[in-house]
CSV table of C-alpha atoms in Angstrom, one decimal:
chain,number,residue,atom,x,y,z
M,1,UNK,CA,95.3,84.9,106.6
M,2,UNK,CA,94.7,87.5,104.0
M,3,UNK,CA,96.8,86.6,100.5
M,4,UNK,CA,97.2,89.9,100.1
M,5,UNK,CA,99.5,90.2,103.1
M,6,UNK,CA,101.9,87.6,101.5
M,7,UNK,CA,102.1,88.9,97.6
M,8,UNK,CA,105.8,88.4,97.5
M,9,UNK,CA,107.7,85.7,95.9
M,10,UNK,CA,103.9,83.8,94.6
M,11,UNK,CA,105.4,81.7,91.5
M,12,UNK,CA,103.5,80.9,88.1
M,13,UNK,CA,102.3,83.9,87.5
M,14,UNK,CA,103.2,84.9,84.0
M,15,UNK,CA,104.8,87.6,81.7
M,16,UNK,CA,105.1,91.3,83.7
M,17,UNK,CA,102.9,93.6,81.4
M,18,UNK,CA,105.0,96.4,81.2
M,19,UNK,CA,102.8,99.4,80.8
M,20,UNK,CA,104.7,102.9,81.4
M,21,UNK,CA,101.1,104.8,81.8
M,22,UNK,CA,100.2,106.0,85.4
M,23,UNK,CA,96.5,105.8,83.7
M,24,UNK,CA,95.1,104.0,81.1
M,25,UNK,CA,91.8,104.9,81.1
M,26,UNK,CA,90.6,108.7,81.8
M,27,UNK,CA,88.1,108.2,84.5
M,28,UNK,CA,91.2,106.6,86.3
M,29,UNK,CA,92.4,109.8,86.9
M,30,UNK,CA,88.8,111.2,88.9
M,31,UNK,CA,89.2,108.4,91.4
M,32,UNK,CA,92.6,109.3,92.5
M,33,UNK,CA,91.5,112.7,92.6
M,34,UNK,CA,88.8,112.0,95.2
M,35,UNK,CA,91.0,109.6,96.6
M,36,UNK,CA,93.8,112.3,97.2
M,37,UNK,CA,90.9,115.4,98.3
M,38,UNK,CA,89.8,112.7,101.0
M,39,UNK,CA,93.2,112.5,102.5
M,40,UNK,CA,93.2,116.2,102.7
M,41,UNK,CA,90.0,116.9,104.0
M,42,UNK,CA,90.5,114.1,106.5
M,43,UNK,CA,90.1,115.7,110.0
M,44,UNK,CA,93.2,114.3,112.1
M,45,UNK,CA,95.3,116.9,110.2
M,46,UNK,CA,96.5,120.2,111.5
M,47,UNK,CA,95.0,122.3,108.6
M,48,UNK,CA,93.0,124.7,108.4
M,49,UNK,CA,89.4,124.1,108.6
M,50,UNK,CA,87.0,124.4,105.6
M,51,UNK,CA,83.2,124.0,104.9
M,52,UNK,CA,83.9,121.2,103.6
M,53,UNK,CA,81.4,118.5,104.8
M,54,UNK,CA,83.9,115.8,105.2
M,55,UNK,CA,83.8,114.8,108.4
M,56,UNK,CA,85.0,111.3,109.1
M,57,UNK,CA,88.7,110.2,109.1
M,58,UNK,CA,90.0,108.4,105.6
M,59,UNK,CA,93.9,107.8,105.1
M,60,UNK,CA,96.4,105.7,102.9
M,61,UNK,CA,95.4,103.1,105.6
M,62,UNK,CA,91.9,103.1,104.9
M,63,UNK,CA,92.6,102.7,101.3
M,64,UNK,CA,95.0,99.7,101.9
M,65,UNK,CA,92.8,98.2,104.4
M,66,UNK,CA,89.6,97.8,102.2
M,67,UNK,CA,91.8,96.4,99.1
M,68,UNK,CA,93.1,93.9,101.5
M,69,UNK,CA,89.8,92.5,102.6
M,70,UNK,CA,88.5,91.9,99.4
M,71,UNK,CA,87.8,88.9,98.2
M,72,UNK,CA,91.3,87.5,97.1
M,73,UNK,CA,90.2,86.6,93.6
M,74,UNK,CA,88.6,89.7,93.2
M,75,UNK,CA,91.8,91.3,94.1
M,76,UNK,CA,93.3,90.0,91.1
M,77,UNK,CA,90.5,90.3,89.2
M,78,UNK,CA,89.7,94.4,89.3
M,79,UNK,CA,92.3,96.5,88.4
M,80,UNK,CA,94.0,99.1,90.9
M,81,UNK,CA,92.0,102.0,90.5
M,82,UNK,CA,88.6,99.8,90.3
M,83,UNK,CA,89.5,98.6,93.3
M,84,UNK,CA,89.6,102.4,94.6
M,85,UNK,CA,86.2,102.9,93.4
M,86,UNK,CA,84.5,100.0,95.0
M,87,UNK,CA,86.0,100.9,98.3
M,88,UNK,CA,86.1,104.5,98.0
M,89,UNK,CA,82.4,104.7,96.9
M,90,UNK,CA,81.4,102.0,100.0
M,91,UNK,CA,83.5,104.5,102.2
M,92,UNK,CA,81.0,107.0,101.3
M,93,UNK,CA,77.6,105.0,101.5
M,94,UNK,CA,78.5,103.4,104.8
M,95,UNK,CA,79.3,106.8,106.6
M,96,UNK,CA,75.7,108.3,105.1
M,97,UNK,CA,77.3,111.1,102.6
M,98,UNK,CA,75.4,109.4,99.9
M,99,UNK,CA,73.3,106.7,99.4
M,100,UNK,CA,73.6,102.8,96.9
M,101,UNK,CA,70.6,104.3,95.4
M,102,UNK,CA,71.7,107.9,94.6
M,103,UNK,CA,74.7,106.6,93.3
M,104,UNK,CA,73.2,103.9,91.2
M,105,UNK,CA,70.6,106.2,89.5
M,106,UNK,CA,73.3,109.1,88.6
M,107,UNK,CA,75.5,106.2,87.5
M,108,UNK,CA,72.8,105.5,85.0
M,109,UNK,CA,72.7,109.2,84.0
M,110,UNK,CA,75.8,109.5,83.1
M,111,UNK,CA,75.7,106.2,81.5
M,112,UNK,CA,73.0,107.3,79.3
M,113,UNK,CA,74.8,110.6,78.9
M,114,UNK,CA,78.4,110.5,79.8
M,115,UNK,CA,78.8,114.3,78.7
M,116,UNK,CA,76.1,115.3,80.8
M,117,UNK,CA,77.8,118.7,83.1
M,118,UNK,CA,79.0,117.9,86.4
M,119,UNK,CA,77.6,120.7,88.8
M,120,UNK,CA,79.4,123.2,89.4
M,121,UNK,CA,80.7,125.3,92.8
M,122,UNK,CA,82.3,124.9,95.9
M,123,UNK,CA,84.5,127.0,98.7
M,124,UNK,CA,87.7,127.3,97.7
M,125,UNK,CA,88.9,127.0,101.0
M,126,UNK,CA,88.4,123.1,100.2
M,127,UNK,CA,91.3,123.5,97.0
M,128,UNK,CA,93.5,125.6,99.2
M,129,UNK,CA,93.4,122.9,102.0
M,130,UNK,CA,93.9,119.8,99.2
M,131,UNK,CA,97.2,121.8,97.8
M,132,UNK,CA,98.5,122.8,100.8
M,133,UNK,CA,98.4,118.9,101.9
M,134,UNK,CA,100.3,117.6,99.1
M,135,UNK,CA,102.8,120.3,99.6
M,136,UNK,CA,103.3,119.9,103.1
M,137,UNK,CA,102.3,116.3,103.5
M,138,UNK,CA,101.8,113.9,106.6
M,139,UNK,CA,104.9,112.9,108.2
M,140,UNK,CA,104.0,109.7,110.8
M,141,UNK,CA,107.6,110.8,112.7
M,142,UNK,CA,106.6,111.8,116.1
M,143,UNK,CA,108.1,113.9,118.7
M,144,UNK,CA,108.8,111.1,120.8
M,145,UNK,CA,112.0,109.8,122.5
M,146,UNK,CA,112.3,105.7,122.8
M,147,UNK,CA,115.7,104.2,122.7
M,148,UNK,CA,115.4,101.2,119.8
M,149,UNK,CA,116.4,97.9,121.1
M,150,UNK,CA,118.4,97.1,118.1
M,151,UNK,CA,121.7,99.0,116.2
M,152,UNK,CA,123.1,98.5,113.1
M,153,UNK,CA,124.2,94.9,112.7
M,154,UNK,CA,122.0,93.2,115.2
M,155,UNK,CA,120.4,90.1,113.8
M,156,UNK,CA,116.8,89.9,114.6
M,157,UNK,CA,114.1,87.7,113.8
M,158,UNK,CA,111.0,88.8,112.3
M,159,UNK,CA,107.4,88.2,114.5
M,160,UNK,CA,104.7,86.1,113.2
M,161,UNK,CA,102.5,88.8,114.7
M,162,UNK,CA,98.7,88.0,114.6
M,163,UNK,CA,97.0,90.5,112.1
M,164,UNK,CA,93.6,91.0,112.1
M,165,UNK,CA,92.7,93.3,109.0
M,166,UNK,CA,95.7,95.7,107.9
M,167,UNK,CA,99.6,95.0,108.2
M,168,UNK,CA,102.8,96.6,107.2
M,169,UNK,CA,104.3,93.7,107.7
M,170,UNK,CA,105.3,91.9,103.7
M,171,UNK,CA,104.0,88.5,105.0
M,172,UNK,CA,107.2,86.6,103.0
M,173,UNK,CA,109.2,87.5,105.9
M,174,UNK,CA,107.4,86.2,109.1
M,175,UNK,CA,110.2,84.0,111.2
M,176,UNK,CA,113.1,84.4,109.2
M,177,UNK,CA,116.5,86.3,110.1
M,178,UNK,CA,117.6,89.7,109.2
M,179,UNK,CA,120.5,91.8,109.8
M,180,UNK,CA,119.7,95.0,110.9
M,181,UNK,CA,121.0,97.8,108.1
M,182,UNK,CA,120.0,101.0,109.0
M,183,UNK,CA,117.9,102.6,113.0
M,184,UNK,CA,115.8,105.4,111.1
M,185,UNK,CA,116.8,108.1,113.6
M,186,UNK,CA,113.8,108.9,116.0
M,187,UNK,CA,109.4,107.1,116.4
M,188,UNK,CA,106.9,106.8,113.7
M,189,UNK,CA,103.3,106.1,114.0
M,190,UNK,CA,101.5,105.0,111.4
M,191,UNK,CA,98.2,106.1,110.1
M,192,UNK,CA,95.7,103.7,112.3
M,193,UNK,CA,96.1,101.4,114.9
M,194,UNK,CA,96.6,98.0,113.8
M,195,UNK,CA,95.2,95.9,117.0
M,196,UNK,CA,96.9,93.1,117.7
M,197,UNK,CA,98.9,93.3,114.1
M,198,UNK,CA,100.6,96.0,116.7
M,199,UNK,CA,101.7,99.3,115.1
M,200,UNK,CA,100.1,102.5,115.1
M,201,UNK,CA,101.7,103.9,118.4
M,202,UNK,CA,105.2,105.6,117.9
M,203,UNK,CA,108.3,103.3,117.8
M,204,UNK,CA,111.5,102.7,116.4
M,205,UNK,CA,111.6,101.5,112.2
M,206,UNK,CA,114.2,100.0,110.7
M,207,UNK,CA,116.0,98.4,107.6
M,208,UNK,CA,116.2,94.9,107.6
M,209,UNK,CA,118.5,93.1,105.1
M,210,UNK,CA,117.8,89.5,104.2
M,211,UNK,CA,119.6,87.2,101.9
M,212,UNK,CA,117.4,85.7,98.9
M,213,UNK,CA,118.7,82.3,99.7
M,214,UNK,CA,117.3,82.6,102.9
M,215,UNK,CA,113.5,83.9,102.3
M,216,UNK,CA,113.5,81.1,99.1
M,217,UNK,CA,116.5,78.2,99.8
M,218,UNK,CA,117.1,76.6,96.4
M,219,UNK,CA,114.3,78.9,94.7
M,220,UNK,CA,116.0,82.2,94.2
M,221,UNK,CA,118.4,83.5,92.2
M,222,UNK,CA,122.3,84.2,92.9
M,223,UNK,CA,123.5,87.4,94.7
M,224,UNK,CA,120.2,89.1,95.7
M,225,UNK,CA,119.4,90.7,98.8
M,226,UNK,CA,116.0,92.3,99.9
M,227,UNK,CA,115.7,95.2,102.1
M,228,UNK,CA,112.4,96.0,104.3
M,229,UNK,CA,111.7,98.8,106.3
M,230,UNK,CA,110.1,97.1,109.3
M,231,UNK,CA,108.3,98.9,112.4
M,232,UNK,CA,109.8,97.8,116.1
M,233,UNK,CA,106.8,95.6,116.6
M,234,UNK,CA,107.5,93.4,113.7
M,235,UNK,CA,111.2,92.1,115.1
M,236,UNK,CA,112.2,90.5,117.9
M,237,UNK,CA,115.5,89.3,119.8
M,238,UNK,CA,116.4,85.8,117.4
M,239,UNK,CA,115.3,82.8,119.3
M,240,UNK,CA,118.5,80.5,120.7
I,1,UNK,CA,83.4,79.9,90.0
I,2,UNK,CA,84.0,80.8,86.5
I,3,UNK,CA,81.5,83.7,86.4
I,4,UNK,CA,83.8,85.2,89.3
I,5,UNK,CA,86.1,86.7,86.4
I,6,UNK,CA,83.6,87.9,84.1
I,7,UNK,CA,83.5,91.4,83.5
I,8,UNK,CA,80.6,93.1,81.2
I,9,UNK,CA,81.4,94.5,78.0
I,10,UNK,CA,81.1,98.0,79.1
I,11,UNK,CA,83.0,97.4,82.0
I,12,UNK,CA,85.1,101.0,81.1
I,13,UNK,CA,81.8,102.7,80.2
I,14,UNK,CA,80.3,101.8,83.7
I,15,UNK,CA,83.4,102.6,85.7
I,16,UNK,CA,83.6,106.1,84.0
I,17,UNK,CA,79.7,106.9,84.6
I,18,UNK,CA,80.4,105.6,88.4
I,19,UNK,CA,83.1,107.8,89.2
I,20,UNK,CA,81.8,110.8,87.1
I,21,UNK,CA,78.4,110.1,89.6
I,22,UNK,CA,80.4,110.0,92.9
I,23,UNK,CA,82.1,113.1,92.0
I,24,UNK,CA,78.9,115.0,91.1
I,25,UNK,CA,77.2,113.7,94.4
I,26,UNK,CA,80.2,114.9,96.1
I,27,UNK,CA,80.4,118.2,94.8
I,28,UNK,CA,76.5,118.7,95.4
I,29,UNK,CA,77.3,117.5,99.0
I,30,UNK,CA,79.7,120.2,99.9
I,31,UNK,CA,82.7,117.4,100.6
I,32,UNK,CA,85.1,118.4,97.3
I,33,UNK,CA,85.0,121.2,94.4
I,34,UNK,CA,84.5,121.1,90.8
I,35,UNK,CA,87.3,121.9,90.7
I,36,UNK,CA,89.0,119.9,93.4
I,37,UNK,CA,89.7,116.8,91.5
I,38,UNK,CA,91.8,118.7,88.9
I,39,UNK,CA,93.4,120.9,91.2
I,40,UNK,CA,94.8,117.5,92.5
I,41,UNK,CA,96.0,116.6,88.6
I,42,UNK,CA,97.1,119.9,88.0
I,43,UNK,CA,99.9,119.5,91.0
I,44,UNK,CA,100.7,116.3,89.1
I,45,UNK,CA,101.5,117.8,86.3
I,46,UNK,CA,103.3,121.0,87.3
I,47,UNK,CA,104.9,120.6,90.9
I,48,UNK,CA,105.6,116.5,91.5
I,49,UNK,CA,106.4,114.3,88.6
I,50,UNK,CA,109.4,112.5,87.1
I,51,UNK,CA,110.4,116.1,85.6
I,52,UNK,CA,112.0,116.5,89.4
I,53,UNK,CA,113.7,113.4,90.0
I,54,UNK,CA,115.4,113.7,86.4
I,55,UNK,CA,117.1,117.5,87.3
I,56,UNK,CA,118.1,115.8,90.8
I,57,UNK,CA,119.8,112.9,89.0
I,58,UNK,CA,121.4,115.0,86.3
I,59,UNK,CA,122.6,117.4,89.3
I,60,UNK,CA,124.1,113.9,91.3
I,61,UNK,CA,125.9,113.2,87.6
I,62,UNK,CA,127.7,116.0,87.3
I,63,UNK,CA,128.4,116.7,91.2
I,64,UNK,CA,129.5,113.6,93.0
I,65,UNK,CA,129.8,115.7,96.5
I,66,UNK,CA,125.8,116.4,95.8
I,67,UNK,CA,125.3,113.1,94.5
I,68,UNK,CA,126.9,111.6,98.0
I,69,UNK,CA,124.9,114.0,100.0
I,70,UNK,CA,122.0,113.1,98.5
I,71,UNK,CA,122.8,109.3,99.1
I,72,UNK,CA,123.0,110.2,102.9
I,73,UNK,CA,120.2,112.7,103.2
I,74,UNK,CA,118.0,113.2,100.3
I,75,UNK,CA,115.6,115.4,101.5
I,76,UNK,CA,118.4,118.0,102.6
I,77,UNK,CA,119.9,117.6,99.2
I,78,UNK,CA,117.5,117.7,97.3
I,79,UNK,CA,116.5,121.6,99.6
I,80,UNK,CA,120.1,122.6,98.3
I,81,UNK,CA,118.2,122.6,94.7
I,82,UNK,CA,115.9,125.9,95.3
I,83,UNK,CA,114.2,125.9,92.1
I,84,UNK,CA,112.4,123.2,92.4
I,85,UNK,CA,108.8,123.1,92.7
I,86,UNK,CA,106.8,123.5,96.0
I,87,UNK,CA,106.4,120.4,97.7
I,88,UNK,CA,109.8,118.5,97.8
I,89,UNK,CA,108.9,117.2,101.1
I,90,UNK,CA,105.1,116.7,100.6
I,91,UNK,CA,102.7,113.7,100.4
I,92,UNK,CA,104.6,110.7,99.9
I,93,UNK,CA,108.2,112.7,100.1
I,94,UNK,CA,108.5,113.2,103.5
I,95,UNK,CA,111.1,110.5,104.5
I,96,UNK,CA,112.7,109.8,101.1
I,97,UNK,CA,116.1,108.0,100.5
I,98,UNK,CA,118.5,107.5,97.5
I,99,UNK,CA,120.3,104.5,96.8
I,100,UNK,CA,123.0,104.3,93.7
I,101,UNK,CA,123.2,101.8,91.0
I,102,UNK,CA,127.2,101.2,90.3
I,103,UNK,CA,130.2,99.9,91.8
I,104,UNK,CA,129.0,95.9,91.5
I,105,UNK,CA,125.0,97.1,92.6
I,106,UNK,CA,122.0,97.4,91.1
I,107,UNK,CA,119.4,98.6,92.6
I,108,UNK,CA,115.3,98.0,92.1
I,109,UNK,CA,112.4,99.0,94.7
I,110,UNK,CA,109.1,97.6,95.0
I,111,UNK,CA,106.4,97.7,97.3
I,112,UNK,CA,104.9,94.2,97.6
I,113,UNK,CA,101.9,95.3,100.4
I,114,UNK,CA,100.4,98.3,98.0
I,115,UNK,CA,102.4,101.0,95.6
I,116,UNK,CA,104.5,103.3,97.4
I,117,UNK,CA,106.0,105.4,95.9
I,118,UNK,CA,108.6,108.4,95.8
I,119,UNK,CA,105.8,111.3,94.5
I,120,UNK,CA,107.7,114.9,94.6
I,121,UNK,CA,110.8,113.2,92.5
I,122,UNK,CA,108.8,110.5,90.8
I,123,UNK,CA,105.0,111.7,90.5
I,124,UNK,CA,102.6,109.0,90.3
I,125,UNK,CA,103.1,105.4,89.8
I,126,UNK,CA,103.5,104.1,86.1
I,127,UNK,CA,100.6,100.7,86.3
I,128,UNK,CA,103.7,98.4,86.3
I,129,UNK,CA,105.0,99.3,89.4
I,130,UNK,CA,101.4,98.7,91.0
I,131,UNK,CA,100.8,95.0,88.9
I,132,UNK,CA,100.5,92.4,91.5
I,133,UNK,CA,102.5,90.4,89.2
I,134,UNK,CA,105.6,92.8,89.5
I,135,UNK,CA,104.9,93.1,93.1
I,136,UNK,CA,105.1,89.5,93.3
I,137,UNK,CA,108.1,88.3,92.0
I,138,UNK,CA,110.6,91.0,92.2
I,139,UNK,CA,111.1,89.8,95.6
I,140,UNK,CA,112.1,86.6,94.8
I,141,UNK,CA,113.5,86.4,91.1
I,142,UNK,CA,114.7,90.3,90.0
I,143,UNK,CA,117.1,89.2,87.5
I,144,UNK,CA,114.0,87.5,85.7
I,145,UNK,CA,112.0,90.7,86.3
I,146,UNK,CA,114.7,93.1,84.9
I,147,UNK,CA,115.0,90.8,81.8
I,148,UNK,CA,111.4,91.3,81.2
I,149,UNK,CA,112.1,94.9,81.1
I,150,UNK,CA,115.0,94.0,78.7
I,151,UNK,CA,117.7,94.7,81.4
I,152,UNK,CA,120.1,92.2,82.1
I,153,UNK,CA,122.4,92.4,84.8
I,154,UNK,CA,125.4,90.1,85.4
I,155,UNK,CA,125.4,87.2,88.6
I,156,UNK,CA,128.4,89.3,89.8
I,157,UNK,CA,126.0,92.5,89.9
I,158,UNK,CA,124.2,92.5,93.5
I,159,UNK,CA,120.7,93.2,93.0
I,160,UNK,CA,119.3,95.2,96.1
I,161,UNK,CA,115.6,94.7,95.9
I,162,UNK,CA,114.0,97.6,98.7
I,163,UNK,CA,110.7,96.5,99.9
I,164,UNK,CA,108.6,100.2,100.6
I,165,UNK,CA,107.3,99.0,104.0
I,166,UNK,CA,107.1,101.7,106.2
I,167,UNK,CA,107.4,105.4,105.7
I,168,UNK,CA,110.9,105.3,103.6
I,169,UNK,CA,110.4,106.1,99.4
I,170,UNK,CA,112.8,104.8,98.1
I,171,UNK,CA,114.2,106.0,94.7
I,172,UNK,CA,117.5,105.2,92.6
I,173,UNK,CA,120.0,107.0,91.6
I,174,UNK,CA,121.0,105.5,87.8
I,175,UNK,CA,124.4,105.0,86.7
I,176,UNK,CA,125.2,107.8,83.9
I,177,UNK,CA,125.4,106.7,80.7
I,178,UNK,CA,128.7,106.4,78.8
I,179,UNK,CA,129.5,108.9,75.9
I,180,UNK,CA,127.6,111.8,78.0
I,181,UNK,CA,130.8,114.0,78.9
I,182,UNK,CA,130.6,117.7,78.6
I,183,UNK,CA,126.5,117.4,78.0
I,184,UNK,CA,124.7,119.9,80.1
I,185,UNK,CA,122.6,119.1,83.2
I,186,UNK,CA,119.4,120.1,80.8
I,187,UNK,CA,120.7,117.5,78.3
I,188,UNK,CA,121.7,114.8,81.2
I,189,UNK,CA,117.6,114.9,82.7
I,190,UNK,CA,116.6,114.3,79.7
I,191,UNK,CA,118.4,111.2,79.8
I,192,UNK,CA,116.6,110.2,83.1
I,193,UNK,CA,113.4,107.9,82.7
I,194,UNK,CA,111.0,106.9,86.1
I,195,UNK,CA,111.8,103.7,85.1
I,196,UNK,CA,115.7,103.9,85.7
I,197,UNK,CA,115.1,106.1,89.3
I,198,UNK,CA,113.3,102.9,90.2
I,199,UNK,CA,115.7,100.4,88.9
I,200,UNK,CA,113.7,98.5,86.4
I,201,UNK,CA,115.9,100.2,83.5
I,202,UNK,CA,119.1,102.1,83.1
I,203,UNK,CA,118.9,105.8,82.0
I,204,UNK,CA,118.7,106.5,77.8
I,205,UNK,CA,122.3,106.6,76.2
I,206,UNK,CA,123.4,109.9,74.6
């Protein structure tokens, strides 16, 4: 049971800080570049090759995945785009781009010298690739007809689905009752295959409505309702 | 235990000499650019960012047939507006939905498994949106939230909170402020902050 998984609705914990910057530190902004240029690069996507020498397969998924299996307290403890550098840099070590040791000794480096020149270079077949992914994107809808089992206004009950490692399931709602508010016309897949968490194949998604009162009885507040988008694998005829 | 939450004084200092070594290891290695990493920031700043999502807002204001088409298909709506940057449709806009604050709703959207979030109206994610803490208990106290961001909104208000789940961004459509008649489209984006398109504020007054 990852915490992680079950974020929503945790009590006691404090003030929101309400901070309007996407960044607040500059280096911030590298990560998510290489973050992004990874997703691009990645080969399951019909662009157009490049020398690039990314070979191996990284996603949203992959992202989301590592966070996840961190350490819960450690979750909380590094903020968003450290998180992205501790499992963005592992990413790299463990498939054998780079090494723990090449990365701690240019880490000093630029320690020592943080104004020290990056080098420079590089095809630009690589940049054309990396825009040409943000403008097109990734859709996960898939060409695929399957009738959904539920319509607008069904009532179904969520799965307590065993996950493994990565869900798109918000954890809150395992077992209650929803009303079915929208059947997003046609399949999605998603970006890897969960296992026995069960999505990843192409299926039917749709938007669940629940009443506040129900996810939190007597711990909520009045007139609320919360909306999840929820994958065909995650709901399930209500029990009698 | 308590040394779990320690972090070094140069914790910053590190973290920028970490990154700025991946990125030259990577560059050396043939996987990215230097320039790749601010080609991706440059896109950010001229092609998807809040600067759309405020012209399709001010266009829903003063247009309530396109502000109803865009309710029931954004992303043919938001076509209709061909000056627009590249992209519309791109990374993390390519199943995107509008949902209106008014008529006894208000609307906020989270993502409570990661930070979702609409990128060819909206850009990237402001760090409140991403806080564990927001993600946390907007789905279970809203009206506390919203106060927090010095909005409140009355019991006989629903508040539709829309989890980011699956492959849906979700973005809102704020009410237009009162006293704006006769101001120009230009004038009404202006108006428009990421905050209010996501529900956590209502759009600037006049």
């Amino acid at each position: 049971m990852k915490l992680q998984h079950y974020l929503g609705g945790l009590e006691g914990l404090g003030p929101i800080t309400v901070e309007t910057r996407v960044f607040v530190e500059e280096w911030e902004k590298r990560i998510f570049g290489i973050h992004t240029a990874m997703m691009a690069l990645s080969p399951q996507l019909p662009l157009p090759a490049t020398p690039s020498a990314f070979r191996t397969v990284w996603t949203w998924a992959h992202l989301r995945t590592g966070a996840e299996g961190l350490n819960p307290f450690d979750y909380f403890k590094y903020r968003y785009y450290e998180k992205w550098l501790g499992g963005i840099s592992g990413y790299f070590i463990e498939n054998g781009y780079i090494t723990e040791e090449e990365l701690e000794a240019r880490t000093a480096e630029y320690l020592a010298d943080p104004d020290k020149p990056l080098p420079q270079g590089g095809a630009p077949e690589i940049d054309q690739r990396v825009e040409r992914y943000l403008a097109e994107g990734d859709s996960p809808k898939r060409d695929v007809a399957i009738l959904p089992d539920f319509q607008e206004g069904d009532t179904v009950q969520v799965r307590n689905v065993p996950t493994l490692e990565h869900t798109r399931l918000p954890g809150f709602l395992r077992n209650h009752s929803g009303v079915v508010e929208t059947v997003y016309p046609g399949a999605y897949g998603y970006l890897t295959d969960t296992g026995t968490d069960g999505v990843g194949a192409p299926m039917p998604v749709y938007c669940v409505r629940f009443e506040a009162k129900d996810l939190w009885p007597g711990n909520t507040e009045p007139n609320v309702t919360l909306y999840a988008d929820l994958y065909a694998a995650y709901v399930t005829k209500p029990t009698a | 235990m308590t040394d779990r939450f320690h972090h070094p004084d140069d914790r910053e200092a590190r973290s920028a000499a970490r990154v700025r070594a991946l990125e030259a290891l990577l560059i050396e290695k043939g996987v990215i650019t230097s320039k790749t990493v601010d080609t991706v920031l440059n896109v950010f700043e001229t092609k998807m960012g809040p600067f759309n999502g405020a012209r399709i807002v001010a266009r829903a204001w003063v247009d309530p047939a396109f502000k109803q088409r865009l309710i029931e298909d954004a992303p043919a709506a938001i076509a209709e507006l061909t000056d627009l940057p590249e992209g519309m449709a791109g990374a993390e806009g390519e199943h995107m939905r509008a949902v209106a604050n008014g008529e006894g709703v208000h609307n906020l959207v989270i993502c409570t498994l990661c930070s979702c979030y609409p990128w060819p109206v909206l850009g990237l994610p402001p760090y409140w949106y991403k806080d564990p803490t927001f993600r946390s208990r907007a789905a279970r106290e809203p009206r506390a939230v919203l106060k927090e961001f010095g909005l409140t909104v009355p019991e006989s208000t629903e508040v539709k909170v829309w989890d980011s789940s699956a492959q849906i961004r979700w973005f809102v459509i704020p009410e237009r402020p009162a006293g704006t008649e006769g101001m120009s489209e230009g004038e009404l984006a202006a108006l428009v902050t990421p905050e209010a398109m996501m529900g956590v504020a209502v759009a600037a007054s006049a």
